[in-house]
């Protein structure tokens, strides 16, 4: 189902009101069903038996594998930049590129560019952290076509990216139909400029909201994300879902949730 503008706006207002922080909130469940993020025919799990993953979410200020999350977001953009135009992970509707160019302790998952809703399948090793954008921006030194502005400085790029992130109106993360995390604590900026971003021949800066998860226990998970941005006449809405299969790695040590 392609969400209607009304459905998208309802979700944005629900998140903006703060109900994203209320695990099991009925309004969140209803909005998720309307958007197709939750199976409307699926019977809700009994609360005492529901799997909770709250302890696996890492706020943006927490380092991961000896690096700041700002550094990991830079590496995410550089990962996306390794793919040719038209084949980048955030341009794909399926999960066929999920396992490509993945190395290191953090496994990268893609969002979308806001032009379509995606449902992707992905197999992930159980010893990997997961990093996925909720909604984010990359600003390069070249202004948009038709802009009277000249080449941007690094300060300009950071300011423009931050201004976009300042106008996020809503964000929702669901795992197995249950809200996870606090949007305000997911914001991460690159903290400077870097090379290697997709479509950027020169340096660029990033800002936005990111989900970082500790390595999940082996099993099946539904990860759904919806987020919206509005700044004057500019707006963007993205909805995507991952059907994750977290696979046990021989000899790996599980990371416990706190």
Short mmCIF file of C-alpha atoms in Angstrom, two decimals:
data_model
loop_
_atom_site.label_atom_id
_atom_site.label_comp_id
_atom_site.label_asym_id
_atom_site.label_seq_id
_atom_site.Cartn_x
_atom_site.Cartn_y
_atom_site.Cartn_z
CA UNK A 1 0.00 0.00 0.00
CA UNK A 2 1.28 3.47 -0.84
CA UNK A 3 0.57 5.71 2.16
CA UNK A 4 -1.70 8.67 1.48
CA UNK A 5 -0.68 12.20 2.39
CA UNK A 6 -3.26 12.10 5.18
CA UNK A 7 -1.77 8.91 6.63
CA UNK A 8 1.72 10.36 6.46
CA UNK A 9 0.58 13.55 8.21
CA UNK A 10 -1.20 11.59 10.93
CA UNK A 11 1.97 9.66 11.66
CA UNK A 12 4.02 12.84 11.73
CA UNK A 13 1.68 14.48 14.20
CA UNK A 14 1.61 11.39 16.40
CA UNK A 15 5.38 11.31 16.59
CA UNK A 16 5.59 15.06 17.08
CA UNK A 17 3.24 14.74 20.05
CA UNK A 18 5.73 12.42 21.71
CA UNK A 19 3.84 9.15 21.64
CA UNK A 20 6.88 7.52 20.04
CA UNK A 21 8.28 7.31 23.55
CA UNK A 22 5.34 5.23 24.80
CA UNK A 23 6.03 1.54 24.13
CA UNK A 24 2.89 -0.27 23.08
CA UNK A 25 0.96 2.95 22.45
CA UNK A 26 -2.22 2.16 20.56
CA UNK A 27 -1.99 5.27 18.37
CA UNK A 28 1.47 4.22 17.21
CA UNK A 29 0.24 0.72 16.41
CA UNK A 30 -2.73 2.09 14.45
CA UNK A 31 -0.55 4.52 12.50
CA UNK A 32 1.91 1.76 11.73
CA UNK A 33 -0.87 -0.46 10.41
CA UNK A 34 -2.21 2.37 8.23
CA UNK A 35 1.23 2.89 6.71
CA UNK A 36 1.73 -0.82 6.17
CA UNK A 37 4.61 -0.92 8.65
CA UNK A 38 2.68 -3.37 10.86
CA UNK A 39 0.60 -6.28 9.61
CA UNK A 40 -3.01 -5.29 10.32
CA UNK A 41 -4.07 -8.95 10.44
CA UNK A 42 -1.40 -9.98 12.90
CA UNK A 43 -2.70 -10.58 16.40
CA UNK A 44 -0.81 -8.48 18.97
CA UNK A 45 1.60 -10.43 21.13
CA UNK A 46 0.71 -10.80 24.77
CA UNK A 47 2.57 -8.11 26.71
CA UNK A 48 4.34 -10.46 29.16
CA UNK A 49 5.77 -12.47 26.26
CA UNK A 50 6.65 -9.56 23.98
CA UNK A 51 10.33 -9.32 23.08
CA UNK A 52 11.81 -6.03 24.19
CA UNK A 53 14.95 -4.67 22.57
CA UNK A 54 15.15 -1.32 24.37
CA UNK A 55 18.56 -2.21 25.80
CA UNK A 56 20.04 -2.69 22.33
CA UNK A 57 19.53 0.92 21.21
CA UNK A 58 22.57 3.20 21.58
CA UNK A 59 21.98 6.99 21.77
CA UNK A 60 24.10 9.08 19.43
CA UNK A 61 26.57 10.23 22.10
CA UNK A 62 27.79 6.68 22.82
CA UNK A 63 30.95 5.45 21.09
CA UNK A 64 30.83 2.17 19.18
CA UNK A 65 33.86 -0.09 18.71
CA UNK A 66 36.21 2.70 19.77
CA UNK A 67 34.80 5.33 17.38
CA UNK A 68 32.22 8.08 17.77
CA UNK A 69 28.89 7.63 16.05
CA UNK A 70 29.75 10.74 14.03
CA UNK A 71 32.67 8.80 12.56
CA UNK A 72 30.41 5.82 11.81
CA UNK A 73 27.93 8.06 9.96
CA UNK A 74 30.80 9.35 7.83
CA UNK A 75 31.77 5.77 7.02
CA UNK A 76 28.13 5.04 6.19
CA UNK A 77 28.14 7.82 3.58
CA UNK A 78 31.45 6.57 2.21
CA UNK A 79 29.97 3.06 2.02
CA UNK A 80 27.00 4.41 0.04
CA UNK A 81 29.43 6.34 -2.17
CA UNK A 82 31.12 3.11 -3.29
CA UNK A 83 28.08 2.21 -5.40
CA UNK A 84 27.43 3.74 -8.85
CA UNK A 85 24.58 6.17 -9.37
CA UNK A 86 21.28 4.33 -9.73
CA UNK A 87 22.59 1.33 -7.79
CA UNK A 88 23.13 2.90 -4.40
CA UNK A 89 21.55 1.08 -1.45
CA UNK A 90 19.17 3.93 -0.65
CA UNK A 91 17.93 3.85 -4.27
CA UNK A 92 17.05 0.14 -4.11
CA UNK A 93 13.56 -1.14 -3.34
CA UNK A 94 14.78 -4.58 -2.26
CA UNK A 95 17.68 -5.74 -0.12
CA UNK A 96 19.85 -7.18 -2.88
CA UNK A 97 22.78 -4.91 -1.96
CA UNK A 98 22.55 -5.46 1.77
CA UNK A 99 25.67 -7.58 2.02
CA UNK A 100 27.90 -5.63 -0.39
CA UNK A 101 31.00 -3.71 0.75
CA UNK A 102 30.32 -4.54 4.39
CA UNK A 103 33.40 -4.79 6.59
CA UNK A 104 34.26 -3.90 10.15
CA UNK A 105 32.16 -4.19 13.31
CA UNK A 106 29.23 -2.04 12.11
CA UNK A 107 26.80 -3.25 9.44
CA UNK A 108 25.23 -0.50 7.34
CA UNK A 109 21.57 -0.48 6.33
CA UNK A 110 20.14 2.11 3.94
CA UNK A 111 17.11 4.36 4.10
CA UNK A 112 15.55 5.82 0.95
CA UNK A 113 15.78 9.07 -0.97
CA UNK A 114 12.12 9.78 -0.18
CA UNK A 115 10.79 8.90 -3.64
CA UNK A 116 9.36 5.49 -2.74
CA UNK A 117 8.53 3.17 0.15
CA UNK A 118 10.79 0.14 0.43
CA UNK A 119 10.49 -3.35 1.88
CA UNK A 120 13.87 -5.08 2.00
CA UNK A 121 15.12 -8.45 3.14
CA UNK A 122 18.58 -8.66 4.65
CA UNK A 123 20.76 -11.26 6.35
CA UNK A 124 23.04 -9.84 9.02
CA UNK A 125 25.75 -11.57 11.09
CA UNK A 126 24.90 -11.69 14.79
CA UNK A 127 28.23 -10.11 15.79
CA UNK A 128 27.63 -6.78 14.01
CA UNK A 129 26.30 -3.49 15.29
CA UNK A 130 23.62 -2.03 13.00
CA UNK A 131 23.57 1.56 11.74
CA UNK A 132 20.60 2.82 9.75
CA UNK A 133 19.49 6.38 8.98
CA UNK A 134 16.12 7.51 10.29
CA UNK A 135 16.38 10.65 8.15
CA UNK A 136 19.56 12.47 7.14
CA UNK A 137 21.20 15.00 4.82
CA UNK A 138 24.46 15.27 2.94
CA UNK A 139 25.51 18.73 1.75
CA UNK A 140 28.40 19.20 -0.67
CA UNK A 141 30.44 22.20 -1.72
CA UNK A 142 28.57 22.57 -5.00
CA UNK A 143 25.24 24.45 -4.59
CA UNK A 144 22.09 23.06 -6.22
CA UNK A 145 21.69 23.77 -9.97
CA UNK A 146 20.34 27.26 -10.56
CA UNK A 147 21.47 28.57 -7.17
CA UNK A 148 23.22 31.97 -7.25
CA UNK A 149 25.51 30.89 -4.40
CA UNK A 150 29.14 30.12 -5.08
CA UNK A 151 31.17 27.19 -3.87
CA UNK A 152 30.32 26.44 -0.23
CA UNK A 153 32.78 26.41 2.64
CA UNK A 154 32.85 23.57 5.16
CA UNK A 155 31.05 25.83 7.65
CA UNK A 156 28.36 26.50 5.03
CA UNK A 157 27.86 22.79 4.41
CA UNK A 158 27.54 22.02 8.11
CA UNK A 159 25.11 24.90 8.64
CA UNK A 160 22.86 23.90 5.74
CA UNK A 161 22.77 20.26 6.81
CA UNK A 162 22.00 21.27 10.40
CA UNK A 163 19.21 23.59 9.28
CA UNK A 164 17.54 20.73 7.45
CA UNK A 165 17.85 18.43 10.47
CA UNK A 166 16.40 21.17 12.68
CA UNK A 167 13.15 20.92 10.72
CA UNK A 168 12.46 17.21 11.12
CA UNK A 169 8.85 17.08 12.25
CA UNK A 170 8.56 13.40 13.13
CA UNK A 171 10.41 10.14 13.36
CA UNK A 172 9.38 6.65 14.35
CA UNK A 173 11.33 3.42 14.75
CA UNK A 174 9.53 0.12 15.26
CA UNK A 175 11.07 -3.28 15.88
CA UNK A 176 8.56 -6.10 15.73
CA UNK A 177 5.81 -3.49 15.99
CA UNK A 178 7.15 -1.89 19.18
CA UNK A 179 8.56 1.67 19.35
CA UNK A 180 12.28 1.90 20.06
CA UNK A 181 14.50 4.78 21.11
CA UNK A 182 14.09 8.54 21.49
CA UNK A 183 14.31 10.60 18.31
CA UNK A 184 15.98 13.61 19.95
CA UNK A 185 18.85 11.41 21.18
CA UNK A 186 19.44 9.90 17.73
CA UNK A 187 20.74 13.08 16.13
CA UNK A 188 24.32 12.87 14.91
CA UNK A 189 26.26 15.38 12.79
CA UNK A 190 29.53 14.64 11.00
CA UNK A 191 31.27 17.32 13.04
CA UNK A 192 33.28 18.49 10.05
CA UNK A 193 33.64 17.77 6.36
CA UNK A 194 34.76 14.58 4.68
CA UNK A 195 35.32 13.08 1.23
CA UNK A 196 33.78 10.06 -0.45
CA UNK A 197 30.06 10.73 -0.09
CA UNK A 198 27.70 9.62 -2.89
CA UNK A 199 27.60 12.09 -5.76
CA UNK A 200 30.13 14.38 -4.08
CA UNK A 201 33.42 14.87 -5.94
CA UNK A 202 34.63 17.12 -3.11
CA UNK A 203 34.09 17.42 0.62
CA UNK A 204 30.65 17.24 2.23
CA UNK A 205 28.98 17.50 5.64
CA UNK A 206 26.17 15.45 7.14
CA UNK A 207 23.51 15.90 9.81
CA UNK A 208 20.42 13.95 10.76
CA UNK A 209 18.97 11.18 12.86
CA UNK A 210 20.46 7.69 13.02
CA UNK A 211 19.61 4.41 14.69
CA UNK A 212 22.53 2.47 16.16
CA UNK A 213 21.84 -0.98 17.59
CA UNK A 214 24.05 -3.38 19.49
CA UNK A 215 24.48 -6.79 17.83
CA UNK A 216 21.09 -8.50 17.98
CA UNK A 217 20.55 -12.09 19.10
CA UNK A 218 20.07 -14.55 16.22
CA UNK A 219 16.52 -14.58 14.93
CA UNK A 220 14.01 -12.77 12.70
CA UNK A 221 13.13 -9.11 13.15
CA UNK A 222 10.93 -6.52 11.46
CA UNK A 223 12.57 -3.09 11.51
CA UNK A 224 10.32 -0.27 10.28
CA UNK A 225 11.20 3.42 10.07
CA UNK A 226 9.10 6.44 9.13
CA UNK A 227 10.26 10.06 9.27
CA UNK A 228 9.20 13.43 7.92
CA UNK A 229 10.76 16.83 7.27
CA UNK A 230 9.17 20.16 6.41
CA UNK A 231 10.86 23.52 5.96
CA UNK A 232 8.84 26.13 4.10
CA UNK A 233 7.96 24.71 0.67
CA UNK A 234 10.45 21.85 1.03
CA UNK A 235 9.30 18.59 2.53
CA UNK A 236 10.25 14.93 2.49
CA UNK A 237 8.72 11.79 3.91
CA UNK A 238 10.36 8.37 3.94
CA UNK A 239 8.98 4.99 4.98
CA UNK A 240 10.88 1.73 4.74
CA UNK A 241 10.96 -1.66 6.36
CA UNK A 242 13.60 -4.35 6.76
CA UNK A 243 12.87 -8.02 7.26
CA UNK A 244 16.06 -8.96 9.06
CA UNK A 245 17.51 -12.42 9.57
CA UNK A 246 20.25 -12.20 12.16
CA UNK A 247 22.44 -15.25 11.74
CA UNK A 248 24.65 -16.81 14.36
CA UNK A 249 28.39 -16.54 13.75
CA UNK A 250 30.46 -19.50 15.00
CA UNK A 251 32.70 -18.47 17.86
CA UNK A 252 31.10 -15.03 18.33
CA UNK A 253 30.31 -13.66 21.79
CA UNK A 254 26.87 -12.14 22.30
CA UNK A 255 26.63 -8.48 23.37
CA UNK A 256 24.23 -8.19 26.28
CA UNK A 257 21.57 -5.49 26.41
CA UNK A 258 21.75 -3.14 29.35
#
